CSV table of C-alpha atoms and ligand atoms in Angstrom, one decimal:
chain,number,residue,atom,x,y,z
A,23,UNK,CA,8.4,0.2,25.2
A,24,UNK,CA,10.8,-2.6,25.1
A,25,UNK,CA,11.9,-4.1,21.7
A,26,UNK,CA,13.2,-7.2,21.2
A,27,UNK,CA,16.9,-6.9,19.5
A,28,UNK,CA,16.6,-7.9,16.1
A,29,UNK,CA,19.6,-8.7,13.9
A,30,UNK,CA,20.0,-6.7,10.8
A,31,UNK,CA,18.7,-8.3,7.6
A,32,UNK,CA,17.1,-7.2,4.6
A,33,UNK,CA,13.3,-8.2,4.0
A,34,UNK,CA,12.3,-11.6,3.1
A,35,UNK,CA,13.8,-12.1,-0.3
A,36,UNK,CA,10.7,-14.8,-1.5
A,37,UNK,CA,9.2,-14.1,-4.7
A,38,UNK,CA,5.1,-12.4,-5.1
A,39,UNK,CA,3.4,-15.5,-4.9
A,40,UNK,CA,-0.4,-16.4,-6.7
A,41,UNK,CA,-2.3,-17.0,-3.6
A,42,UNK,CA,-6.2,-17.0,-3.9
A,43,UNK,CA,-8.2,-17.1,-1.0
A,44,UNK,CA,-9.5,-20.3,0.8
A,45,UNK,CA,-13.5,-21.5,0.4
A,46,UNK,CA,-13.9,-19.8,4.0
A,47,UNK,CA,-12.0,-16.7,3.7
A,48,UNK,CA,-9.1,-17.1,5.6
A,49,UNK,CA,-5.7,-15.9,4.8
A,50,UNK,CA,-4.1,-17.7,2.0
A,51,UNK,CA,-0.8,-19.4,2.3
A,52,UNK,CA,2.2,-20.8,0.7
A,53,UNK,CA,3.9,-24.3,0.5
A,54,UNK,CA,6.3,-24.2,2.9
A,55,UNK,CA,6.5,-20.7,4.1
A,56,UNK,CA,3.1,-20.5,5.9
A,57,UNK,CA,3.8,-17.9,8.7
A,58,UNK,CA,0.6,-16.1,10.4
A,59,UNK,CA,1.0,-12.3,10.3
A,60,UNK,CA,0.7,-10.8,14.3
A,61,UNK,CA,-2.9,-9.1,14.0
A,62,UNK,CA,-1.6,-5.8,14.9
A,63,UNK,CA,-4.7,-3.4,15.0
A,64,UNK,CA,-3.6,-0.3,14.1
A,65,UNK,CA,-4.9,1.0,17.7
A,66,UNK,CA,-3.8,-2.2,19.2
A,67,UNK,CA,-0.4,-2.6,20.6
A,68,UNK,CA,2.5,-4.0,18.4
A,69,UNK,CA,3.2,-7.8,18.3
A,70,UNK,CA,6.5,-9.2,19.7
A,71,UNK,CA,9.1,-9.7,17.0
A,72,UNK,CA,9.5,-13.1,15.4
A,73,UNK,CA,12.3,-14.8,14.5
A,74,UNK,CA,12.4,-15.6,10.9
A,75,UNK,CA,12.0,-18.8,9.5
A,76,UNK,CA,14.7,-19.0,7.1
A,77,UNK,CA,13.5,-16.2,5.1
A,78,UNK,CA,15.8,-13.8,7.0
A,79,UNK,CA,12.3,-11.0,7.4
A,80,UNK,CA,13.3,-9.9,11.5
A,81,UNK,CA,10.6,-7.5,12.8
A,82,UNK,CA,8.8,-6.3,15.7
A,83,UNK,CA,6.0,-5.4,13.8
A,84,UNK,CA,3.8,-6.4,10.9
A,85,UNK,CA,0.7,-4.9,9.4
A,86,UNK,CA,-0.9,-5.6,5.9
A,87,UNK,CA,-1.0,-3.2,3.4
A,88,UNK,CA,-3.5,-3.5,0.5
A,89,UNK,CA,-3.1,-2.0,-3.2
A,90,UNK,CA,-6.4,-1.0,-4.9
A,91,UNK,CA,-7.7,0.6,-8.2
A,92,UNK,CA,-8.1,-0.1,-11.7
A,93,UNK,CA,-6.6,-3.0,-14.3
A,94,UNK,CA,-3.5,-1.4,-15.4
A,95,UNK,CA,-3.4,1.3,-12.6
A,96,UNK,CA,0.6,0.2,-11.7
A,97,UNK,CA,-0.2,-1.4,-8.5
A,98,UNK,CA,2.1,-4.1,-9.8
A,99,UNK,CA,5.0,-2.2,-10.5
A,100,UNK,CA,4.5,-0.2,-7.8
A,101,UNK,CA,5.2,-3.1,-5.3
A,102,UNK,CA,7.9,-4.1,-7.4
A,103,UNK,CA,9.6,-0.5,-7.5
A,104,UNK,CA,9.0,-0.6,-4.0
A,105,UNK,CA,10.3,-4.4,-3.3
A,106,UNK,CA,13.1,-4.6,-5.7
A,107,UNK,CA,13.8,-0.9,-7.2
A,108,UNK,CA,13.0,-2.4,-10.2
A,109,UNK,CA,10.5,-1.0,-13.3
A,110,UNK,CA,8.8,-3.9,-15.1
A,111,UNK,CA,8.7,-2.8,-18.7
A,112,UNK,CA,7.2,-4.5,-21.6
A,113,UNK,CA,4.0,-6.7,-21.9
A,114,UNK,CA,1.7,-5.9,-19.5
A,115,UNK,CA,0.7,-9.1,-17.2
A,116,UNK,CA,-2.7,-8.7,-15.7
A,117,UNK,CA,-2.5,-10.1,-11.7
A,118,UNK,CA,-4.9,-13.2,-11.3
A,119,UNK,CA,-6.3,-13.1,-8.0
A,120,UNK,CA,-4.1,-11.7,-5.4
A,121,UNK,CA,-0.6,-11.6,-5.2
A,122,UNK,CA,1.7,-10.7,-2.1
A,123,UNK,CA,5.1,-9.6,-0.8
A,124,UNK,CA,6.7,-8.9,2.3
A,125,UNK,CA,9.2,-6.2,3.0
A,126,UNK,CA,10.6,-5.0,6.2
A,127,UNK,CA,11.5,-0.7,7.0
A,128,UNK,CA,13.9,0.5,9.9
A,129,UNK,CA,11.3,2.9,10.8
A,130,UNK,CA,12.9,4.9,14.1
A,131,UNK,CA,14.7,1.8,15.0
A,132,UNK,CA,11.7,-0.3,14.7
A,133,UNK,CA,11.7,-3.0,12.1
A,134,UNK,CA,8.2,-2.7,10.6
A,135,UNK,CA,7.6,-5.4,8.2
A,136,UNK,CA,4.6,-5.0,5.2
A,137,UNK,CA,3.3,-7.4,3.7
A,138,UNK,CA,1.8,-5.6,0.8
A,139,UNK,CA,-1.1,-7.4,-1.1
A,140,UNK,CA,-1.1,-6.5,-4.8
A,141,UNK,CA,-4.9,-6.9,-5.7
A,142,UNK,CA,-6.1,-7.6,-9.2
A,143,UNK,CA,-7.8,-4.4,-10.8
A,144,UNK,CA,-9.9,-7.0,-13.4
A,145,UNK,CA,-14.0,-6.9,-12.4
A,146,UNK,CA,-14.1,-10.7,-12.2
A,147,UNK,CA,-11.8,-10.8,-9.5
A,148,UNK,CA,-13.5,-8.5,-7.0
A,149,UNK,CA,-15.2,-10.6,-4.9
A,150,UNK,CA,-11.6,-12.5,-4.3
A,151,UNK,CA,-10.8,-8.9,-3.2
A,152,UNK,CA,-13.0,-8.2,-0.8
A,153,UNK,CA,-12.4,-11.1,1.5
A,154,UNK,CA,-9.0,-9.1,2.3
A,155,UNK,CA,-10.2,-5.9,2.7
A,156,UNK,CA,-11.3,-6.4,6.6
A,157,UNK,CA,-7.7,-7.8,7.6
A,158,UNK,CA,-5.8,-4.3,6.3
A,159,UNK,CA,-3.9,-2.4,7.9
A,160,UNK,CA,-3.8,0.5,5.4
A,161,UNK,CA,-5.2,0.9,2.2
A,162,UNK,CA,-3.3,2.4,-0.9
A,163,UNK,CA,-5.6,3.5,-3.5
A,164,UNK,CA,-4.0,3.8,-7.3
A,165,UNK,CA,-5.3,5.8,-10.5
A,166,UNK,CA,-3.5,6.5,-13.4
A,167,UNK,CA,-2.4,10.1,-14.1
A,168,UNK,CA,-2.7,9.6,-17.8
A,169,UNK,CA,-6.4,7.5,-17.8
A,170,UNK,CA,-9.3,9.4,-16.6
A,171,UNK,CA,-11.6,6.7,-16.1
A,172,UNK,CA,-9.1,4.9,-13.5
A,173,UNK,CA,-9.2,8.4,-11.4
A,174,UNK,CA,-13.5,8.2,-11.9
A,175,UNK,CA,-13.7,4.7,-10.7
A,176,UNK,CA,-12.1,5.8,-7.5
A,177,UNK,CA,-15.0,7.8,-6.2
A,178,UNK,CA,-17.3,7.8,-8.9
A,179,UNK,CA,-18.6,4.4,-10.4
A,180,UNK,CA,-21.2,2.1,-9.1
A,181,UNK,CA,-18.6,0.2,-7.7
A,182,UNK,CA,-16.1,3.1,-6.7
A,183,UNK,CA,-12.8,2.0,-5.1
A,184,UNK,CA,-13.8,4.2,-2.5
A,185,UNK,CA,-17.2,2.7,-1.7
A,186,UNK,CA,-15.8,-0.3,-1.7
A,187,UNK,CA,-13.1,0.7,1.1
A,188,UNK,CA,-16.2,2.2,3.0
A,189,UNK,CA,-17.9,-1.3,2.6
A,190,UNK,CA,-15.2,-4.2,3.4
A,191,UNK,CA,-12.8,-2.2,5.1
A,192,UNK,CA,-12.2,-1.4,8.6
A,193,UNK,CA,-13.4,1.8,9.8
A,194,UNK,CA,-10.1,2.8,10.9
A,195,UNK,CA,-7.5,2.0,8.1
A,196,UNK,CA,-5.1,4.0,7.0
A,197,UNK,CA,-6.1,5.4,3.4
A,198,UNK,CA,-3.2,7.2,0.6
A,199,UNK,CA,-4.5,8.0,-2.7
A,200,UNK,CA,-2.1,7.8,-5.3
A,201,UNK,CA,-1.7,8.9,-8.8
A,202,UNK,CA,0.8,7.2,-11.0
A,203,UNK,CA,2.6,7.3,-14.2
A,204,UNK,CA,3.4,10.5,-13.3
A,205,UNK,CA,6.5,10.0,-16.0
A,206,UNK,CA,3.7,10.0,-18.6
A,207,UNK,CA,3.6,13.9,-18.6
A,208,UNK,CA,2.6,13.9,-22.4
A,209,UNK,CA,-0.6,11.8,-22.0
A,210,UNK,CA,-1.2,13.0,-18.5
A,211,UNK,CA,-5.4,13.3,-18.2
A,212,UNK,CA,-5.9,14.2,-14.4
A,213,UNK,CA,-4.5,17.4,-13.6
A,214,UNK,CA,-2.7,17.0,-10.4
A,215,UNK,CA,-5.4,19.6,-8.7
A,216,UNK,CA,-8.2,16.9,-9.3
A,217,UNK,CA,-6.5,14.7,-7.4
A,218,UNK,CA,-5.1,17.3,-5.0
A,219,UNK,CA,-9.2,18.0,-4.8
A,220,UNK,CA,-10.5,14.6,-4.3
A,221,UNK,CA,-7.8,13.7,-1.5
A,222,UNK,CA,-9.4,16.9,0.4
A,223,UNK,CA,-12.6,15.8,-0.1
A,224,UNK,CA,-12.4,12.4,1.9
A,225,UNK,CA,-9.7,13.4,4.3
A,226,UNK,CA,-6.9,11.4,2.3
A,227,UNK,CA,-3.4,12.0,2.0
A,228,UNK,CA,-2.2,12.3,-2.0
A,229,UNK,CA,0.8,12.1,-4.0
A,230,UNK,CA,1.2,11.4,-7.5
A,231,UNK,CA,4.1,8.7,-8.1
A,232,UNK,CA,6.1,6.5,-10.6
A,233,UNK,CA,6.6,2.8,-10.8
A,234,UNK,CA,9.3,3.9,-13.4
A,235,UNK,CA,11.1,6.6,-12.2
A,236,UNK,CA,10.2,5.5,-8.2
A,237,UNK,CA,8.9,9.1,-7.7
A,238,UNK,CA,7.4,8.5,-4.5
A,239,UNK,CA,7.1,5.1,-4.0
A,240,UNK,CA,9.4,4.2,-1.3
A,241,UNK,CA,7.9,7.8,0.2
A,242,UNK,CA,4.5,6.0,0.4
A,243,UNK,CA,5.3,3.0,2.2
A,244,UNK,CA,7.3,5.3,4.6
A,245,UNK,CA,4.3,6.7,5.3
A,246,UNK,CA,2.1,4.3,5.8
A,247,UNK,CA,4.6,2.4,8.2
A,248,UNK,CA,5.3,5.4,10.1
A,249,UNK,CA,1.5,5.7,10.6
A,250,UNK,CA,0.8,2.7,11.5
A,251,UNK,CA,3.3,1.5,13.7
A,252,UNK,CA,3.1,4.9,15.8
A,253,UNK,CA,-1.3,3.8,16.4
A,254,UNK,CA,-0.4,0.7,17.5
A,255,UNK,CA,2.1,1.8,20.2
A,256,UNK,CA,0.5,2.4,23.5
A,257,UNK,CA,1.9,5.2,25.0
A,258,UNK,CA,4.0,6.9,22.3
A,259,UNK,CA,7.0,8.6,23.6
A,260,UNK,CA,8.0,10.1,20.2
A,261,UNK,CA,5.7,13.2,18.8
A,262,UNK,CA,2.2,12.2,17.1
A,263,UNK,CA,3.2,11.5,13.6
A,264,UNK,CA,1.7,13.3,11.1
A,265,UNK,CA,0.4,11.7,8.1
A,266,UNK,CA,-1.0,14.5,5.5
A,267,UNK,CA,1.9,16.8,7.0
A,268,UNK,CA,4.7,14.2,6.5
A,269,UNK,CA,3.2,13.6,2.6
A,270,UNK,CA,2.7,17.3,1.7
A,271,UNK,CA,6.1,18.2,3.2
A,272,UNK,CA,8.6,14.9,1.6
A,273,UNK,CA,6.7,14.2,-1.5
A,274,UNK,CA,8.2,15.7,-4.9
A,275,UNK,CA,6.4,17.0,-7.4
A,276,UNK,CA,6.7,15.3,-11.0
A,277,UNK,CA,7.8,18.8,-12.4
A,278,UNK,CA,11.3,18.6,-9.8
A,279,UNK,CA,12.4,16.1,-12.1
A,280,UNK,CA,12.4,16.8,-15.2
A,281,UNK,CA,15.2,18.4,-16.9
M,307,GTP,N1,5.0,5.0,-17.8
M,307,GTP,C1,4.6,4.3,-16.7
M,307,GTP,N2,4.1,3.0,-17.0
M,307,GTP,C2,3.7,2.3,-15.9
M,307,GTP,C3,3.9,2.8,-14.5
M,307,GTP,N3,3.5,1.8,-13.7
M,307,GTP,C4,3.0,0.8,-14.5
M,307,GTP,N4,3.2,1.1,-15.8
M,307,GTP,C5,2.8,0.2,-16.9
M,307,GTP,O1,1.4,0.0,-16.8
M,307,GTP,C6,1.1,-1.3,-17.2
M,307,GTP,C7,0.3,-1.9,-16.1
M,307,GTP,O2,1.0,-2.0,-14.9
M,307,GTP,P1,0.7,-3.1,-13.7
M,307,GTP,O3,1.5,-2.7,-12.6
M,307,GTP,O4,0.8,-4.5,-14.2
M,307,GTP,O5,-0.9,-2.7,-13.5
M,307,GTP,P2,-1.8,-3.3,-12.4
M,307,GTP,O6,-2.5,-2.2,-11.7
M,307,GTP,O7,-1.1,-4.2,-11.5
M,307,GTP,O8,-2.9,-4.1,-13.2
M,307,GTP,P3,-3.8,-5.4,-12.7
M,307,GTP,O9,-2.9,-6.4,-12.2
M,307,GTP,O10,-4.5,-5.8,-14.0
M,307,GTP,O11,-4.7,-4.9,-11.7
M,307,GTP,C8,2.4,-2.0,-17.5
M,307,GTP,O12,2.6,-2.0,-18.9
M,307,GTP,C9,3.4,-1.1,-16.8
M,307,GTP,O13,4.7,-1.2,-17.5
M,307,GTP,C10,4.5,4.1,-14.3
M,307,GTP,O14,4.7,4.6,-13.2
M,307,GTP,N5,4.9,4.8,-15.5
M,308,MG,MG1,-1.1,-6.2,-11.1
Protein backbone atom coordinates (compact mmCIF):
# COMPACT_ATOMS: atom_id res chain seq x y z
CA UNK A 1 0.00 0.00 0.00
CA UNK A 2 1.47 3.30 -0.53
CA UNK A 3 1.58 5.84 2.33
CA UNK A 4 1.80 9.28 2.01
CA UNK A 5 5.19 10.58 4.02
CA UNK A 6 4.04 12.23 6.89
CA UNK A 7 6.35 14.48 9.06
CA UNK A 8 6.82 13.58 12.62
CA UNK A 9 4.63 15.39 15.07
CA UNK A 10 2.92 14.68 18.13
CA UNK A 11 -1.06 14.57 18.18
CA UNK A 12 -3.07 17.59 18.01
CA UNK A 13 -2.35 19.33 21.16
CA UNK A 14 -6.14 21.16 21.30
CA UNK A 15 -7.92 20.88 24.45
CA UNK A 16 -11.38 18.12 25.03
CA UNK A 17 -13.82 20.39 23.85
CA UNK A 18 -18.02 20.49 24.98
CA UNK A 19 -19.47 19.69 21.69
CA UNK A 20 -23.23 18.58 21.70
CA UNK A 21 -24.66 17.23 18.78
CA UNK A 22 -26.54 19.37 16.05
CA UNK A 23 -30.70 19.34 15.75
CA UNK A 24 -30.03 16.76 12.83
CA UNK A 25 -27.42 14.50 14.11
CA UNK A 26 -24.52 15.35 12.44
CA UNK A 27 -21.05 15.50 13.77
CA UNK A 28 -20.46 18.32 16.04
CA UNK A 29 -17.76 20.84 15.53
CA UNK A 30 -15.60 23.50 16.84
CA UNK A 31 -14.97 27.30 16.19
CA UNK A 32 -12.32 27.34 14.07
CA UNK A 33 -10.97 23.81 13.97
CA UNK A 34 -13.85 22.16 12.06
CA UNK A 35 -12.02 19.33 10.18
CA UNK A 36 -14.29 16.24 8.87
CA UNK A 37 -12.84 12.93 10.06
CA UNK A 38 -12.11 10.40 6.65
CA UNK A 39 -15.07 7.77 7.17
CA UNK A 40 -12.81 4.97 7.36
CA UNK A 41 -15.06 1.75 7.74
CA UNK A 42 -13.27 -0.51 9.55
CA UNK A 43 -13.55 -2.96 6.43
CA UNK A 44 -13.13 -0.14 4.13
CA UNK A 45 -9.85 0.97 2.98
CA UNK A 46 -7.80 3.67 4.82
CA UNK A 47 -8.28 7.41 3.90
CA UNK A 48 -5.33 9.39 2.39
CA UNK A 49 -3.38 11.29 5.05
CA UNK A 50 -4.17 14.95 5.58
CA UNK A 51 -2.18 17.65 6.18
CA UNK A 52 -2.85 19.27 9.35
CA UNK A 53 -4.35 22.50 9.78
CA UNK A 54 -2.26 24.09 12.19
CA UNK A 55 -2.90 21.67 14.84
CA UNK A 56 0.22 19.72 13.89
CA UNK A 57 -2.22 15.94 14.00
CA UNK A 58 -0.28 14.22 10.49
CA UNK A 59 -2.05 10.82 9.77
CA UNK A 60 -2.91 8.44 7.26
CA UNK A 61 -5.65 7.20 9.05
CA UNK A 62 -8.46 8.16 11.45
CA UNK A 63 -11.23 6.21 13.06
CA UNK A 64 -13.44 7.25 16.02
CA UNK A 65 -13.31 5.66 19.17
CA UNK A 66 -16.21 5.93 21.60
CA UNK A 67 -15.97 5.62 25.59
CA UNK A 68 -19.07 4.14 27.28
CA UNK A 69 -20.38 3.04 30.84
CA UNK A 70 -21.56 4.47 33.95
CA UNK A 71 -21.35 8.25 35.66
CA UNK A 72 -18.12 8.05 37.35
CA UNK A 73 -16.79 4.92 35.55
CA UNK A 74 -13.22 6.87 34.66
CA UNK A 75 -13.85 7.35 31.05
CA UNK A 76 -12.66 10.85 31.68
CA UNK A 77 -9.51 10.18 33.11
CA UNK A 78 -9.00 7.45 31.08
CA UNK A 79 -8.71 9.77 27.94
CA UNK A 80 -6.79 12.07 29.86
CA UNK A 81 -4.17 9.33 31.08
CA UNK A 82 -4.27 8.24 27.71
CA UNK A 83 -3.94 11.98 25.97
CA UNK A 84 -1.72 13.64 28.46
CA UNK A 85 -0.30 10.88 31.04
CA UNK A 86 -1.88 12.74 33.44
CA UNK A 87 -4.41 11.53 36.58
CA UNK A 88 -7.11 14.07 37.32
CA UNK A 89 -7.50 13.96 41.09
CA UNK A 90 -9.80 15.76 43.26
CA UNK A 91 -13.46 16.82 42.63
CA UNK A 92 -15.08 14.77 40.46
CA UNK A 93 -16.52 16.85 37.20
CA UNK A 94 -19.38 15.05 35.60
CA UNK A 95 -19.00 15.37 31.44
CA UNK A 96 -22.07 17.33 30.02
CA UNK A 97 -22.88 16.02 26.77
CA UNK A 98 -19.98 14.67 24.83
CA UNK A 99 -16.58 15.68 24.91
CA UNK A 100 -13.70 14.79 22.44
CA UNK A 101 -9.90 14.50 21.74
CA UNK A 102 -7.73 13.55 19.15
CA UNK A 103 -4.53 11.67 19.38
CA UNK A 104 -2.33 10.20 16.80
CA UNK A 105 -0.15 6.35 17.31
CA UNK A 106 2.84 5.28 15.07
CA UNK A 107 1.28 2.07 14.69
CA UNK A 108 3.87 -0.13 12.28
CA UNK A 109 4.86 3.04 10.62
CA UNK A 110 1.37 4.09 10.12
CA UNK A 111 0.15 7.26 11.82
CA UNK A 112 -3.34 6.27 13.08
CA UNK A 113 -4.96 9.11 14.53
CA UNK A 114 -8.23 8.63 17.28
CA UNK A 115 -10.36 10.78 17.96
CA UNK A 116 -11.68 9.46 21.15
CA UNK A 117 -15.25 10.62 22.17
CA UNK A 118 -15.63 10.77 26.02
CA UNK A 119 -19.40 10.19 26.44
CA UNK A 120 -21.28 11.28 29.51
CA UNK A 121 -22.30 8.23 31.83
CA UNK A 122 -25.42 10.68 33.45
CA UNK A 123 -29.07 9.01 32.25
CA UNK A 124 -30.23 12.42 30.94
CA UNK A 125 -27.66 12.54 28.46
CA UNK A 126 -28.22 9.28 26.61
CA UNK A 127 -30.07 10.17 23.92
CA UNK A 128 -27.09 12.85 23.04
CA UNK A 129 -25.19 9.54 23.02
CA UNK A 130 -26.68 7.62 20.83
CA UNK A 131 -26.57 9.81 17.83
CA UNK A 132 -22.66 8.86 17.95
CA UNK A 133 -22.87 5.43 18.41
CA UNK A 134 -23.46 4.55 14.36
CA UNK A 135 -20.23 6.78 13.28
CA UNK A 136 -17.67 4.48 15.72
CA UNK A 137 -15.12 2.85 14.86
CA UNK A 138 -14.63 0.92 18.04
CA UNK A 139 -16.33 0.92 21.19
CA UNK A 140 -14.54 0.96 24.70
CA UNK A 141 -16.84 -0.17 27.35
CA UNK A 142 -15.81 1.03 31.17
CA UNK A 143 -17.06 -0.35 34.68
CA UNK A 144 -15.61 0.24 37.84
CA UNK A 145 -13.62 -2.50 39.60
CA UNK A 146 -14.64 -1.17 42.97
CA UNK A 147 -18.73 -0.37 42.07
CA UNK A 148 -20.83 -3.37 41.30
CA UNK A 149 -23.65 -1.75 39.80
CA UNK A 150 -21.39 0.06 37.05
CA UNK A 151 -20.20 -3.71 36.02
CA UNK A 152 -24.38 -4.77 36.12
CA UNK A 153 -25.27 -1.98 33.92
CA UNK A 154 -23.04 -3.28 31.35
CA UNK A 155 -25.00 -6.28 30.42
CA UNK A 156 -27.63 -6.39 32.89
CA UNK A 157 -30.01 -3.22 33.19
CA UNK A 158 -32.94 -2.35 31.11
CA UNK A 159 -30.71 -0.10 29.44
CA UNK A 160 -27.45 -2.22 29.44
CA UNK A 161 -24.34 -0.56 27.92
CA UNK A 162 -24.28 -3.58 25.98
CA UNK A 163 -27.80 -3.52 24.53
CA UNK A 164 -27.32 -0.34 23.78
CA UNK A 165 -23.97 -1.10 21.54
CA UNK A 166 -26.26 -3.90 19.99
CA UNK A 167 -28.91 -1.12 19.23
CA UNK A 168 -27.06 2.17 17.81
CA UNK A 169 -23.92 0.61 16.90
CA UNK A 170 -22.61 -0.75 13.87
CA UNK A 171 -22.60 -4.41 13.62
CA UNK A 172 -19.03 -4.60 13.06
CA UNK A 173 -17.26 -2.28 15.71
CA UNK A 174 -14.64 -3.08 17.49
CA UNK A 175 -15.74 -3.76 21.29
CA UNK A 176 -12.94 -3.87 24.66
CA UNK A 177 -14.40 -4.12 27.92
CA UNK A 178 -12.63 -2.54 30.52
CA UNK A 179 -12.45 -2.53 34.29
CA UNK A 180 -10.99 0.36 36.04
CA UNK A 181 -9.70 1.67 39.26
CA UNK A 182 -7.86 -1.29 39.37
CA UNK A 183 -5.52 0.80 42.00
CA UNK A 184 -8.66 0.63 44.32
CA UNK A 185 -7.59 -2.95 45.42
CA UNK A 186 -9.14 -2.27 49.01
CA UNK A 187 -12.75 -1.52 47.75
CA UNK A 188 -12.36 -3.62 44.71
CA UNK A 189 -16.20 -5.33 44.18
CA UNK A 190 -15.90 -7.24 40.83
CA UNK A 191 -13.53 -9.93 41.06
CA UNK A 192 -11.42 -9.83 38.02
CA UNK A 193 -13.00 -13.53 36.96
CA UNK A 194 -16.45 -11.77 36.57
CA UNK A 195 -15.18 -9.62 34.26
CA UNK A 196 -12.78 -12.26 32.74
CA UNK A 197 -16.42 -14.23 32.49
CA UNK A 198 -18.55 -11.60 30.91
CA UNK A 199 -15.83 -10.66 28.19
CA UNK A 200 -16.05 -14.60 27.19
CA UNK A 201 -19.54 -14.50 27.10
CA UNK A 202 -20.02 -11.77 24.24
CA UNK A 203 -16.75 -12.49 22.50
CA UNK A 204 -15.02 -9.27 24.02
CA UNK A 205 -11.49 -8.66 24.69
CA UNK A 206 -10.97 -7.51 28.63
CA UNK A 207 -8.46 -5.90 30.71
CA UNK A 208 -8.81 -4.26 33.94
CA UNK A 209 -6.97 -0.68 33.95
CA UNK A 210 -6.08 2.60 35.84
CA UNK A 211 -6.65 6.17 34.98
CA UNK A 212 -4.20 6.60 37.97
CA UNK A 213 -1.58 4.40 37.76
CA UNK A 214 -2.08 4.15 33.51
CA UNK A 215 -2.23 0.36 34.04
CA UNK A 216 -3.30 -0.44 30.70
CA UNK A 217 -4.48 2.48 29.20
CA UNK A 218 -2.07 3.36 26.56
CA UNK A 219 -2.31 -0.84 25.99
CA UNK A 220 -6.01 -0.33 25.10
CA UNK A 221 -5.77 2.24 22.51
CA UNK A 222 -2.90 0.14 21.02
CA UNK A 223 -5.17 -2.22 20.63
CA UNK A 224 -7.92 -0.82 19.20
CA UNK A 225 -5.65 1.04 16.56
CA UNK A 226 -3.85 -1.94 15.67
CA UNK A 227 -7.27 -3.51 15.02
CA UNK A 228 -8.66 -1.20 13.27
CA UNK A 229 -6.30 0.11 10.94
CA UNK A 230 -5.18 -3.65 9.93
CA UNK A 231 -9.60 -4.17 8.79
CA UNK A 232 -9.39 -1.28 6.83
CA UNK A 233 -6.32 -2.15 4.76
CA UNK A 234 -7.16 -4.10 1.71
CA UNK A 235 -4.83 -6.57 1.20
CA UNK A 236 -2.78 -6.79 4.41
CA UNK A 237 0.76 -7.73 3.83
CA UNK A 238 1.63 -7.97 7.64
CA UNK A 239 0.06 -11.19 9.66
CA UNK A 240 -3.83 -10.91 10.74
CA UNK A 241 -3.61 -9.08 13.97
CA UNK A 242 -4.91 -10.57 16.72
CA UNK A 243 -7.11 -8.74 19.11
CA UNK A 244 -7.98 -11.05 22.30
CA UNK A 245 -4.38 -12.61 21.71
CA UNK A 246 -2.57 -9.26 21.66
CA UNK A 247 -4.77 -8.25 25.04
CA UNK A 248 -4.35 -11.50 26.99
CA UNK A 249 -0.66 -11.68 26.00
CA UNK A 250 0.57 -7.49 26.77
CA UNK A 251 -1.94 -6.69 29.40
CA UNK A 252 -0.59 -6.70 33.22
CA UNK A 253 -2.34 -7.78 35.88
CA UNK A 254 -3.07 -5.26 38.80
CA UNK A 255 -1.28 -7.66 41.24
CA UNK A 256 2.37 -7.07 38.94
CA UNK A 257 2.32 -3.91 40.44
CA UNK A 258 2.08 -3.73 43.62
CA UNK A 259 4.93 -3.95 45.95
N1 LIG B 1 -8.65 5.38 42.16
C1 LIG B 1 -9.02 5.71 40.93
N2 LIG B 1 -9.91 6.71 40.74
C2 LIG B 1 -10.27 7.00 39.47
C3 LIG B 1 -9.75 6.31 38.34
N3 LIG B 1 -10.31 6.82 37.24
C4 LIG B 1 -11.13 7.79 37.65
N4 LIG B 1 -11.12 7.91 38.99
C5 LIG B 1 -11.88 8.87 39.80
O1 LIG B 1 -13.26 8.59 39.57
C6 LIG B 1 -14.02 9.79 39.49
C7 LIG B 1 -14.79 9.84 38.19
O2 LIG B 1 -13.89 9.88 37.08
P1 LIG B 1 -14.34 10.45 35.65
O3 LIG B 1 -13.28 10.08 34.69
O4 LIG B 1 -14.68 11.88 35.73
O5 LIG B 1 -15.67 9.59 35.40
P2 LIG B 1 -16.56 9.54 34.07
O6 LIG B 1 -16.76 8.10 33.73
O7 LIG B 1 -15.98 10.37 33.02
O8 LIG B 1 -17.94 10.14 34.58
P3 LIG B 1 -19.07 10.92 33.70
O9 LIG B 1 -18.39 12.02 32.97
O10 LIG B 1 -20.07 11.41 34.70
O11 LIG B 1 -19.68 9.90 32.80
C8 LIG B 1 -13.01 10.93 39.67
O12 LIG B 1 -13.07 11.37 41.01
C9 LIG B 1 -11.67 10.30 39.37
O13 LIG B 1 -10.61 10.93 40.06
C10 LIG B 1 -8.80 5.24 38.58
O14 LIG B 1 -8.30 4.57 37.69
N5 LIG B 1 -8.49 5.00 39.90
MG1 LIG C 1 -16.55 12.11 32.12
Amino acid sequence: MSRKKTPKTKGASAPAASALPAANGSRPTRPGTARPVPQARPNGPPQPGRPSLGGGDFYDVAFKVMLVGDSGVGKTCLLVRFKDGAFLAGTFISTVGIDFRNKVLDVDGMKVKLQIWDTAGQERFRSVTHAYYRDAHALLLLYDVTNKASFDNIQLAPQAWLTETQEYAQHDVVLMLLGNKVDSAQERAVKREDGEKLAKEYGLPFMETSAKTGLNVDLAFTAIAKELKQRSMKAPSEPRFRLHDYVKREGRSASCCIP
